[in-house]
Amino acid sequence: MIMKLNVGLFSFLLGGLLLFAGCSNDDDDVIKGNTPNEQIVSAFKKQFPDATEVKWNTRNGYSVASFRLPQNPTGDTNEAWYESNGECALSEIEISNFNQLPAAVQEGYNATVYATDGWQIDDIDALTRQGMALVYKIEIEKAGQEDHDLLFTAGGVLISDKIDTDDDDDENVPVVIPSAILDFVHQNMNGAVILDFDKENNEFELEVTYKNAQVELYFTLAHKFLRAEEEFPESDLPEAVKTALNEYTTQWEIDDVIRVTYADKSIVYVIELENKTTDAEKVIKFNPDGTLI
């Protein structure tokens, strides 16, 4: 009778320990060693047939594969995040050498101030996110400065320059764009290629390529369209705006011209100026009829 009681007590304690361990993993939102369903495994093998040292875990509801590829056998591991239906929400492929980047991306980075101002490249990844174009993320650092994350298109255009404020090493996670925002793009900018999506200053910002132009779309947190911003050629400014600018360009030179189109279809031209002698900067705004705002 005593032996049976001890066995029962042992089983109870063991079960409690296993339950405690399971709860601990759930709290971390990482359960190592999980093998996903066959649909996910099949999609992964098709996408990365040369992958080795594959390890699966779950994170934020996704099945995540960590693995190595022949082009970076000794570098950091790569990752791919999958939904339960086998759709890849994000792949993060390590690029171990700057020279492995496409020539256009190398040129794009070399054209930035960081390339000549003592900044060092810490990490490079190729990011493919569901419904979005391939981008290259270059993480840079400099003593005494905050780290920066730079995003480049495959064509070498710098589309994002942000201070890296994350304490977590796992910075790259799937991006979920609200369906209402996607519907707006499909209905109003058919054929647009999505490059980046973020939340900033209590607004959603969606960056797209549309008709060979880079356009930034802004939405409220309730997904209502606010405005579109795009760099605009000075030569294409309305004549009234060009005339109004004449009084400024004797001492100032035009740095950038941005056309802002609001939800009510109204347009404002934002002109960024730089003083020719002092390097001071200022911004002026005009209505299409040349009226200074």
PDB file of C-alpha atoms in Angstrom:
ATOM      1  CA  MET A   1       0.000   0.000   0.000  1.00  0.00           C
ATOM      2  CA  ILE A   2       2.820   2.390   0.863  1.00  0.00           C
ATOM      3  CA  MET A   3       4.671   1.489  -2.367  1.00  0.00           C
ATOM      4  CA  LYS A   4       1.582   2.196  -4.453  1.00  0.00           C
ATOM      5  CA  LEU A   5       1.097   5.527  -2.718  1.00  0.00           C
ATOM      6  CA  ASN A   6       4.726   6.495  -3.396  1.00  0.00           C
ATOM      7  CA  VAL A   7       4.446   5.563  -7.067  1.00  0.00           C
ATOM      8  CA  GLY A   8       1.281   7.569  -7.335  1.00  0.00           C
ATOM      9  CA  LEU A   9       2.890  10.524  -5.589  1.00  0.00           C
ATOM     10  CA  PHE A  10       5.931  10.275  -7.874  1.00  0.00           C
ATOM     11  CA  SER A  11       3.722  10.248 -10.959  1.00  0.00           C
ATOM     12  CA  PHE A  12       1.826  13.260  -9.681  1.00  0.00           C
ATOM     13  CA  LEU A  13       5.020  15.214  -8.994  1.00  0.00           C
ATOM     14  CA  LEU A  14       6.507  14.262 -12.356  1.00  0.00           C
ATOM     15  CA  GLY A  15       3.363  15.360 -14.143  1.00  0.00           C
ATOM     16  CA  GLY A  16       3.445  18.652 -12.274  1.00  0.00           C
ATOM     17  CA  LEU A  17       7.066  19.246 -13.252  1.00  0.00           C
ATOM     18  CA  LEU A  18       6.300  18.549 -16.914  1.00  0.00           C
ATOM     19  CA  LEU A  19       3.306  20.853 -16.778  1.00  0.00           C
ATOM     20  CA  PHE A  20       5.442  23.563 -15.176  1.00  0.00           C
ATOM     21  CA  ALA A  21       8.084  23.176 -17.875  1.00  0.00           C
ATOM     22  CA  GLY A  22       5.427  23.421 -20.566  1.00  0.00           C
ATOM     23  CA  CYS A  23       4.037  26.600 -19.031  1.00  0.00           C
ATOM     24  CA  SER A  24       7.522  28.083 -18.884  1.00  0.00           C
ATOM     25  CA  ASN A  25       8.008  27.521 -22.618  1.00  0.00           C
ATOM     26  CA  ASP A  26       4.607  28.992 -23.378  1.00  0.00           C
ATOM     27  CA  ASP A  27       5.535  32.104 -21.423  1.00  0.00           C
ATOM     28  CA  ASP A  28       8.602  32.511 -23.633  1.00  0.00           C
ATOM     29  CA  ASP A  29       6.382  31.930 -26.691  1.00  0.00           C
ATOM     30  CA  VAL A  30       9.099  29.608 -28.005  1.00  0.00           C
ATOM     31  CA  ILE A  31       8.677  25.832 -28.036  1.00  0.00           C
ATOM     32  CA  LYS A  32      11.856  24.342 -29.457  1.00  0.00           C
ATOM     33  CA  GLY A  33      11.866  21.184 -31.523  1.00  0.00           C
ATOM     34  CA  ASN A  34       8.254  21.275 -32.715  1.00  0.00           C
ATOM     35  CA  THR A  35       7.783  19.595 -36.075  1.00  0.00           C
ATOM     36  CA  PRO A  36       5.146  21.491 -38.091  1.00  0.00           C
ATOM     37  CA  ASN A  37       2.469  19.952 -40.299  1.00  0.00           C
ATOM     38  CA  GLU A  38       3.337  18.333 -43.612  1.00  0.00           C
ATOM     39  CA  GLN A  39       2.032  21.311 -45.595  1.00  0.00           C
ATOM     40  CA  ILE A  40       4.578  23.591 -43.940  1.00  0.00           C
ATOM     41  CA  VAL A  41       7.434  21.092 -44.235  1.00  0.00           C
ATOM     42  CA  SER A  42       6.672  20.577 -47.925  1.00  0.00           C
ATOM     43  CA  ALA A  43       6.573  24.336 -48.576  1.00  0.00           C
ATOM     44  CA  PHE A  44       9.860  24.811 -46.762  1.00  0.00           C
ATOM     45  CA  LYS A  45      11.637  22.039 -48.700  1.00  0.00           C
ATOM     46  CA  LYS A  46      10.383  23.493 -51.975  1.00  0.00           C
ATOM     47  CA  GLN A  47      11.512  27.000 -51.039  1.00  0.00           C
ATOM     48  CA  PHE A  48      14.875  26.005 -49.557  1.00  0.00           C
ATOM     49  CA  PRO A  49      15.907  22.646 -51.056  1.00  0.00           C
ATOM     50  CA  ASP A  50      19.566  23.145 -50.060  1.00  0.00           C
ATOM     51  CA  ALA A  51      18.864  23.926 -46.397  1.00  0.00           C
ATOM     52  CA  THR A  52      20.818  22.010 -43.744  1.00  0.00           C
ATOM     53  CA  GLU A  53      20.806  21.887 -39.925  1.00  0.00           C
ATOM     54  CA  VAL A  54      17.078  22.659 -39.907  1.00  0.00           C
ATOM     55  CA  LYS A  55      15.472  23.294 -36.520  1.00  0.00           C
ATOM     56  CA  TRP A  56      11.816  24.132 -35.955  1.00  0.00           C
ATOM     57  CA  ASN A  57      10.158  26.149 -33.212  1.00  0.00           C
ATOM     58  CA  THR A  58       6.982  28.150 -32.815  1.00  0.00           C
ATOM     59  CA  ARG A  59       6.934  31.896 -32.324  1.00  0.00           C
ATOM     60  CA  ASN A  60       3.980  34.280 -32.188  1.00  0.00           C
ATOM     61  CA  GLY A  61       1.751  31.626 -33.725  1.00  0.00           C
ATOM     62  CA  TYR A  62       4.110  30.908 -36.652  1.00  0.00           C
ATOM     63  CA  SER A  63       6.199  27.821 -37.344  1.00  0.00           C
ATOM     64  CA  VAL A  64       9.767  29.085 -37.663  1.00  0.00           C
ATOM     65  CA  ALA A  65      12.604  27.212 -39.344  1.00  0.00           C
ATOM     66  CA  SER A  66      16.214  28.070 -38.494  1.00  0.00           C
ATOM     67  CA  PHE A  67      18.681  26.669 -41.014  1.00  0.00           C
ATOM     68  CA  ARG A  68      21.900  27.077 -42.931  1.00  0.00           C
ATOM     69  CA  LEU A  69      22.477  27.507 -46.667  1.00  0.00           C
ATOM     70  CA  PRO A  70      25.540  26.688 -48.792  1.00  0.00           C
ATOM     71  CA  GLN A  71      26.337  30.383 -49.360  1.00  0.00           C
ATOM     72  CA  ASN A  72      26.766  31.082 -45.621  1.00  0.00           C
ATOM     73  CA  PRO A  73      27.651  27.756 -43.936  1.00  0.00           C
ATOM     74  CA  THR A  74      29.491  29.364 -41.000  1.00  0.00           C
ATOM     75  CA  GLY A  75      27.506  32.596 -40.562  1.00  0.00           C
ATOM     76  CA  ASP A  76      24.358  33.289 -38.575  1.00  0.00           C
ATOM     77  CA  THR A  77      21.457  30.945 -39.258  1.00  0.00           C
ATOM     78  CA  ASN A  78      18.673  31.917 -41.621  1.00  0.00           C
ATOM     79  CA  GLU A  79      14.997  31.934 -40.684  1.00  0.00           C
ATOM     80  CA  ALA A  80      11.677  31.364 -42.414  1.00  0.00           C
ATOM     81  CA  TRP A  81       8.280  31.962 -40.778  1.00  0.00           C
ATOM     82  CA  TYR A  82       5.265  29.941 -41.949  1.00  0.00           C
ATOM     83  CA  GLU A  83       1.535  30.161 -41.422  1.00  0.00           C
ATOM     84  CA  SER A  84      -0.373  26.940 -40.779  1.00  0.00           C
ATOM     85  CA  ASN A  85      -1.422  26.718 -44.450  1.00  0.00           C
ATOM     86  CA  GLY A  86       2.219  26.659 -45.602  1.00  0.00           C
ATOM     87  CA  GLU A  87       2.371  30.311 -46.693  1.00  0.00           C
ATOM     88  CA  CYS A  88       5.767  31.872 -45.941  1.00  0.00           C
ATOM     89  CA  ALA A  89       5.150  35.094 -44.026  1.00  0.00           C
ATOM     90  CA  LEU A  90       8.820  36.051 -43.784  1.00  0.00           C
ATOM     91  CA  SER A  91      12.200  34.748 -44.835  1.00  0.00           C
ATOM     92  CA  GLU A  92      15.379  36.267 -43.439  1.00  0.00           C
ATOM     93  CA  ILE A  93      18.471  35.190 -45.362  1.00  0.00           C
ATOM     94  CA  GLU A  94      21.871  36.128 -43.975  1.00  0.00           C
ATOM     95  CA  ILE A  95      24.316  37.826 -46.353  1.00  0.00           C
ATOM     96  CA  SER A  96      27.747  37.315 -44.902  1.00  0.00           C
ATOM     97  CA  ASN A  97      29.679  39.667 -47.167  1.00  0.00           C
ATOM     98  CA  PHE A  98      28.892  43.157 -48.504  1.00  0.00           C
ATOM     99  CA  ASN A  99      30.187  42.086 -51.927  1.00  0.00           C
ATOM    100  CA  GLN A 100      27.437  39.445 -52.096  1.00  0.00           C
ATOM    101  CA  LEU A 101      24.820  42.202 -52.323  1.00  0.00           C
ATOM    102  CA  PRO A 102      23.457  43.140 -55.761  1.00  0.00           C
ATOM    103  CA  ALA A 103      25.605  45.819 -57.388  1.00  0.00           C
ATOM    104  CA  ALA A 104      22.751  48.337 -57.218  1.00  0.00           C
ATOM    105  CA  VAL A 105      22.410  47.875 -53.450  1.00  0.00           C
ATOM    106  CA  GLN A 106      26.156  48.251 -52.964  1.00  0.00           C
ATOM    107  CA  GLU A 107      26.044  51.479 -54.966  1.00  0.00           C
ATOM    108  CA  GLY A 108      23.035  52.684 -53.008  1.00  0.00           C
ATOM    109  CA  TYR A 109      24.788  52.165 -49.688  1.00  0.00           C
ATOM    110  CA  ASN A 110      28.057  53.682 -50.922  1.00  0.00           C
ATOM    111  CA  ALA A 111      26.122  56.815 -51.891  1.00  0.00           C
ATOM    112  CA  THR A 112      24.966  57.372 -48.286  1.00  0.00           C
ATOM    113  CA  VAL A 113      26.848  59.469 -45.753  1.00  0.00           C
ATOM    114  CA  TYR A 114      27.352  56.358 -43.619  1.00  0.00           C
ATOM    115  CA  ALA A 115      29.719  54.815 -46.157  1.00  0.00           C
ATOM    116  CA  THR A 116      32.212  57.687 -45.787  1.00  0.00           C
ATOM    117  CA  ASP A 117      31.626  58.771 -42.190  1.00  0.00           C
ATOM    118  CA  GLY A 118      33.186  55.928 -40.205  1.00  0.00           C
ATOM    119  CA  TRP A 119      30.130  53.678 -39.836  1.00  0.00           C
ATOM    120  CA  GLN A 120      30.630  49.923 -39.777  1.00  0.00           C
ATOM    121  CA  ILE A 121      28.287  47.297 -41.202  1.00  0.00           C
ATOM    122  CA  ASP A 122      27.183  44.927 -38.438  1.00  0.00           C
ATOM    123  CA  ASP A 123      24.744  42.649 -40.259  1.00  0.00           C
ATOM    124  CA  ILE A 124      23.072  42.230 -43.659  1.00  0.00           C
ATOM    125  CA  ASP A 125      19.847  40.334 -44.392  1.00  0.00           C
ATOM    126  CA  ALA A 126      17.669  39.781 -47.436  1.00  0.00           C
ATOM    127  CA  LEU A 127      14.041  40.050 -46.277  1.00  0.00           C
ATOM    128  CA  THR A 128      11.095  38.646 -48.184  1.00  0.00           C
ATOM    129  CA  ARG A 129       7.777  39.445 -46.511  1.00  0.00           C
ATOM    130  CA  GLN A 130       4.382  38.165 -47.585  1.00  0.00           C
ATOM    131  CA  GLY A 131       2.792  40.461 -50.161  1.00  0.00           C
ATOM    132  CA  MET A 132       5.848  42.735 -50.271  1.00  0.00           C
ATOM    133  CA  ALA A 133       8.909  43.132 -52.469  1.00  0.00           C
ATOM    134  CA  LEU A 134      12.353  41.811 -51.569  1.00  0.00           C
ATOM    135  CA  VAL A 135      14.367  44.321 -49.538  1.00  0.00           C
ATOM    136  CA  TYR A 136      17.872  44.328 -48.094  1.00  0.00           C
ATOM    137  CA  LYS A 137      18.419  45.343 -44.481  1.00  0.00           C
ATOM    138  CA  ILE A 138      21.848  46.701 -43.572  1.00  0.00           C
ATOM    139  CA  GLU A 139      22.491  47.221 -39.860  1.00  0.00           C
ATOM    140  CA  ILE A 140      25.242  49.736 -39.139  1.00  0.00           C
ATOM    141  CA  GLU A 141      27.010  50.972 -36.022  1.00  0.00           C
ATOM    142  CA  LYS A 142      29.473  53.639 -34.939  1.00  0.00           C
ATOM    143  CA  ALA A 143      31.101  54.271 -31.575  1.00  0.00           C
ATOM    144  CA  GLY A 144      29.182  56.876 -29.611  1.00  0.00           C
ATOM    145  CA  GLN A 145      26.188  56.735 -31.980  1.00  0.00           C
ATOM    146  CA  GLU A 146      22.917  54.833 -31.936  1.00  0.00           C
ATOM    147  CA  ASP A 147      22.745  51.891 -34.332  1.00  0.00           C
ATOM    148  CA  HIS A 148      20.803  52.365 -37.572  1.00  0.00           C
ATOM    149  CA  ASP A 149      18.786  49.957 -39.715  1.00  0.00           C
ATOM    150  CA  LEU A 150      18.783  50.801 -43.432  1.00  0.00           C
ATOM    151  CA  LEU A 151      16.345  49.235 -45.907  1.00  0.00           C
ATOM    152  CA  PHE A 152      17.168  49.180 -49.621  1.00  0.00           C
ATOM    153  CA  THR A 153      15.128  47.993 -52.566  1.00  0.00           C
ATOM    154  CA  ALA A 154      16.703  45.483 -54.945  1.00  0.00           C
ATOM    155  CA  GLY A 155      17.328  48.492 -57.183  1.00  0.00           C
ATOM    156  CA  GLY A 156      19.434  50.185 -54.517  1.00  0.00           C
ATOM    157  CA  VAL A 157      16.946  52.842 -53.398  1.00  0.00           C
ATOM    158  CA  LEU A 158      17.137  53.686 -49.686  1.00  0.00           C
ATOM    159  CA  ILE A 159      13.547  53.479 -48.472  1.00  0.00           C
ATOM    160  CA  SER A 160      14.023  53.504 -44.702  1.00  0.00           C
ATOM    161  CA  ASP A 161      16.641  54.803 -42.258  1.00  0.00           C
ATOM    162  CA  LYS A 162      15.684  54.189 -38.651  1.00  0.00           C
ATOM    163  CA  ILE A 163      17.446  54.117 -35.321  1.00  0.00           C
ATOM    164  CA  ASP A 164      17.579  50.574 -33.991  1.00  0.00           C
ATOM    165  CA  THR A 165      15.875  50.794 -30.605  1.00  0.00           C
ATOM    166  CA  ASP A 166      15.199  47.072 -30.179  1.00  0.00           C
ATOM    167  CA  ASP A 167      16.862  45.332 -27.265  1.00  0.00           C
ATOM    168  CA  ASP A 168      15.725  42.011 -28.707  1.00  0.00           C
ATOM    169  CA  ASP A 169      17.964  40.162 -31.148  1.00  0.00           C
ATOM    170  CA  ASP A 170      14.868  38.912 -32.957  1.00  0.00           C
ATOM    171  CA  GLU A 171      14.004  42.133 -34.781  1.00  0.00           C
ATOM    172  CA  ASN A 172      12.685  40.756 -38.068  1.00  0.00           C
ATOM    173  CA  VAL A 173       9.120  39.509 -37.705  1.00  0.00           C
ATOM    174  CA  PRO A 174       6.279  39.061 -40.205  1.00  0.00           C
ATOM    175  CA  VAL A 175       4.464  42.240 -41.215  1.00  0.00           C
ATOM    176  CA  VAL A 176       0.670  42.113 -41.260  1.00  0.00           C
ATOM    177  CA  ILE A 177      -0.891  44.911 -43.329  1.00  0.00           C
ATOM    178  CA  PRO A 178      -4.549  45.620 -42.449  1.00  0.00           C
ATOM    179  CA  SER A 179      -6.903  44.439 -45.183  1.00  0.00           C
ATOM    180  CA  ALA A 180      -8.565  47.873 -45.455  1.00  0.00           C
ATOM    181  CA  ILE A 181      -5.212  49.429 -46.379  1.00  0.00           C
ATOM    182  CA  LEU A 182      -4.501  46.700 -48.916  1.00  0.00           C
ATOM    183  CA  ASP A 183      -7.966  47.216 -50.412  1.00  0.00           C
ATOM    184  CA  PHE A 184      -7.266  50.940 -50.803  1.00  0.00           C
ATOM    185  CA  VAL A 185      -4.026  50.245 -52.662  1.00  0.00           C
ATOM    186  CA  HIS A 186      -5.615  47.638 -54.953  1.00  0.00           C
ATOM    187  CA  GLN A 187      -8.541  49.920 -55.778  1.00  0.00           C
ATOM    188  CA  ASN A 188      -6.590  53.133 -56.311  1.00  0.00           C
ATOM    189  CA  MET A 189      -3.064  52.072 -57.296  1.00  0.00           C
ATOM    190  CA  ASN A 190      -3.443  48.841 -59.213  1.00  0.00           C
ATOM    191  CA  GLY A 191      -0.023  47.354 -59.898  1.00  0.00           C
ATOM    192  CA  ALA A 192       1.726  49.091 -56.994  1.00  0.00           C
ATOM    193  CA  VAL A 193       4.561  47.112 -55.403  1.00  0.00           C
ATOM    194  CA  ILE A 194       4.665  47.289 -51.611  1.00  0.00           C
ATOM    195  CA  LEU A 195       8.123  47.939 -50.175  1.00  0.00           C
ATOM    196  CA  ASP A 196       7.613  48.658 -46.494  1.00  0.00           C
ATOM    197  CA  PHE A 197       4.933  49.117 -43.832  1.00  0.00           C
ATOM    198  CA  ASP A 198       5.293  50.714 -40.437  1.00  0.00           C
ATOM    199  CA  LYS A 199       3.551  52.617 -37.688  1.00  0.00           C
ATOM    200  CA  GLU A 200       5.022  56.001 -36.867  1.00  0.00           C
ATOM    201  CA  ASN A 201       3.743  59.140 -35.110  1.00  0.00           C
ATOM    202  CA  ASN A 202       0.283  57.597 -34.628  1.00  0.00           C
ATOM    203  CA  GLU A 203      -0.056  56.911 -38.337  1.00  0.00           C
ATOM    204  CA  PHE A 204       0.400  53.895 -40.579  1.00  0.00           C
ATOM    205  CA  GLU A 205       2.934  54.444 -43.357  1.00  0.00           C
ATOM    206  CA  LEU A 206       2.975  52.288 -46.472  1.00  0.00           C
ATOM    207  CA  GLU A 207       5.762  52.732 -49.013  1.00  0.00           C
ATOM    208  CA  VAL A 208       5.134  51.579 -52.564  1.00  0.00           C
ATOM    209  CA  THR A 209       6.530  51.803 -56.065  1.00  0.00           C
ATOM    210  CA  TYR A 210       3.834  52.979 -58.458  1.00  0.00           C
ATOM    211  CA  LYS A 211       4.332  53.954 -62.101  1.00  0.00           C
ATOM    212  CA  ASN A 212       8.106  54.132 -61.579  1.00  0.00           C
ATOM    213  CA  ALA A 213       7.762  56.495 -58.608  1.00  0.00           C
ATOM    214  CA  GLN A 214       8.354  55.946 -54.896  1.00  0.00           C
ATOM    215  CA  VAL A 215       5.182  56.931 -53.026  1.00  0.00           C
ATOM    216  CA  GLU A 216       4.533  57.036 -49.295  1.00  0.00           C
ATOM    217  CA  LEU A 217       0.915  56.529 -48.247  1.00  0.00           C
ATOM    218  CA  TYR A 218      -0.307  57.586 -44.807  1.00  0.00           C
ATOM    219  CA  PHE A 219      -3.358  56.244 -42.976  1.00  0.00           C
ATOM    220  CA  THR A 220      -5.007  56.800 -39.607  1.00  0.00           C
ATOM    221  CA  LEU A 221      -4.818  54.009 -37.044  1.00  0.00           C
ATOM    222  CA  ALA A 222      -8.422  53.294 -38.081  1.00  0.00           C
ATOM    223  CA  HIS A 223      -7.064  52.634 -41.623  1.00  0.00           C
ATOM    224  CA  LYS A 224      -8.515  55.796 -43.230  1.00  0.00           C
ATOM    225  CA  PHE A 225      -6.404  57.281 -46.024  1.00  0.00           C
ATOM    226  CA  LEU A 226      -4.814  60.631 -45.168  1.00  0.00           C
ATOM    227  CA  ARG A 227      -2.318  61.605 -47.867  1.00  0.00           C
ATOM    228  CA  ALA A 228       0.243  60.462 -50.414  1.00  0.00           C
ATOM    229  CA  GLU A 229       3.753  61.929 -50.622  1.00  0.00           C
ATOM    230  CA  GLU A 230       6.188  61.553 -53.498  1.00  0.00           C
ATOM    231  CA  GLU A 231       9.345  63.278 -54.628  1.00  0.00           C
ATOM    232  CA  PHE A 232       8.524  65.470 -57.584  1.00  0.00           C
ATOM    233  CA  PRO A 233      10.755  66.864 -60.374  1.00  0.00           C
ATOM    234  CA  GLU A 234      11.365  70.598 -60.031  1.00  0.00           C
ATOM    235  CA  SER A 235      10.904  70.938 -63.789  1.00  0.00           C
ATOM    236  CA  ASP A 236       7.324  69.615 -63.511  1.00  0.00           C
ATOM    237  CA  LEU A 237       6.182  72.178 -60.949  1.00  0.00           C
ATOM    238  CA  PRO A 238       3.256  74.371 -62.001  1.00  0.00           C
ATOM    239  CA  GLU A 239       4.448  77.644 -63.588  1.00  0.00           C
ATOM    240  CA  ALA A 240       2.844  79.638 -60.792  1.00  0.00           C
ATOM    241  CA  VAL A 241       4.901  77.769 -58.204  1.00  0.00           C
ATOM    242  CA  LYS A 242       8.113  78.201 -60.231  1.00  0.00           C
ATOM    243  CA  THR A 243       7.472  81.948 -60.394  1.00  0.00           C
ATOM    244  CA  ALA A 244       6.832  82.148 -56.647  1.00  0.00           C
ATOM    245  CA  LEU A 245      10.065  80.269 -56.010  1.00  0.00           C
ATOM    246  CA  ASN A 246      12.163  82.842 -57.877  1.00  0.00           C
ATOM    247  CA  GLU A 247      12.393  85.172 -54.885  1.00  0.00           C
ATOM    248  CA  TYR A 248      13.957  82.381 -52.795  1.00  0.00           C
ATOM    249  CA  THR A 249      16.450  80.871 -55.211  1.00  0.00           C
ATOM    250  CA  THR A 250      18.843  83.852 -55.194  1.00  0.00           C
ATOM    251  CA  GLN A 251      20.126  82.826 -51.753  1.00  0.00           C
ATOM    252  CA  TRP A 252      18.708  79.329 -51.487  1.00  0.00           C
ATOM    253  CA  GLU A 253      18.930  76.256 -53.667  1.00  0.00           C
ATOM    254  CA  ILE A 254      16.265  73.617 -53.985  1.00  0.00           C
ATOM    255  CA  ASP A 255      17.143  70.385 -52.211  1.00  0.00           C
ATOM    256  CA  ASP A 256      13.913  68.407 -52.617  1.00  0.00           C
ATOM    257  CA  VAL A 257      10.424  68.866 -53.985  1.00  0.00           C
ATOM    258  CA  ILE A 258       7.612  66.740 -52.570  1.00  0.00           C
ATOM    259  CA  ARG A 259       4.076  66.638 -53.898  1.00  0.00           C
ATOM    260  CA  VAL A 260       1.487  65.890 -51.204  1.00  0.00           C
ATOM    261  CA  THR A 261      -1.945  64.720 -52.338  1.00  0.00           C
ATOM    262  CA  TYR A 262      -4.615  64.640 -49.622  1.00  0.00           C
ATOM    263  CA  ALA A 263      -7.725  62.498 -49.335  1.00  0.00           C
ATOM    264  CA  ASP A 264      -9.890  65.372 -50.648  1.00  0.00           C
ATOM    265  CA  LYS A 265      -7.662  65.492 -53.793  1.00  0.00           C
ATOM    266  CA  SER A 266      -6.079  68.810 -52.811  1.00  0.00           C
ATOM    267  CA  ILE A 267      -2.374  69.160 -53.586  1.00  0.00           C
ATOM    268  CA  VAL A 268       0.432  70.941 -51.783  1.00  0.00           C
ATOM    269  CA  TYR A 269       4.027  71.289 -52.998  1.00  0.00           C
ATOM    270  CA  VAL A 270       6.598  71.067 -50.213  1.00  0.00           C
ATOM    271  CA  ILE A 271       9.955  72.623 -51.138  1.00  0.00           C
ATOM    272  CA  GLU A 272      13.039  71.872 -49.058  1.00  0.00           C
ATOM    273  CA  LEU A 273      15.662  74.608 -49.427  1.00  0.00           C
ATOM    274  CA  GLU A 274      19.309  74.858 -48.413  1.00  0.00           C
ATOM    275  CA  ASN A 275      21.173  78.170 -47.998  1.00  0.00           C
ATOM    276  CA  LYS A 276      24.052  78.438 -50.474  1.00  0.00           C
ATOM    277  CA  THR A 277      26.460  80.037 -48.003  1.00  0.00           C
ATOM    278  CA  THR A 278      25.424  78.942 -44.493  1.00  0.00           C
ATOM    279  CA  ASP A 279      24.054  75.444 -45.250  1.00  0.00           C
ATOM    280  CA  ALA A 280      20.956  76.360 -43.239  1.00  0.00           C
ATOM    281  CA  GLU A 281      17.775  74.568 -44.248  1.00  0.00           C
ATOM    282  CA  LYS A 282      14.121  75.539 -44.388  1.00  0.00           C
ATOM    283  CA  VAL A 283      10.855  74.226 -45.777  1.00  0.00           C
ATOM    284  CA  ILE A 284       8.213  76.229 -47.641  1.00  0.00           C
ATOM    285  CA  LYS A 285       4.857  75.103 -48.983  1.00  0.00           C
ATOM    286  CA  PHE A 286       2.796  76.275 -51.966  1.00  0.00           C
ATOM    287  CA  ASN A 287      -0.655  75.675 -53.365  1.00  0.00           C
ATOM    288  CA  PRO A 288      -0.680  74.846 -57.091  1.00  0.00           C
ATOM    289  CA  ASP A 289      -1.598  78.479 -57.862  1.00  0.00           C
ATOM    290  CA  GLY A 290       1.670  79.660 -56.279  1.00  0.00           C
ATOM    291  CA  THR A 291       0.140  80.865 -53.020  1.00  0.00           C
ATOM    292  CA  LEU A 292       2.566  80.502 -50.130  1.00  0.00           C
ATOM    293  CA  ILE A 293       1.091  78.481 -47.290  1.00  0.00           C
TER     294      ILE A 293
END
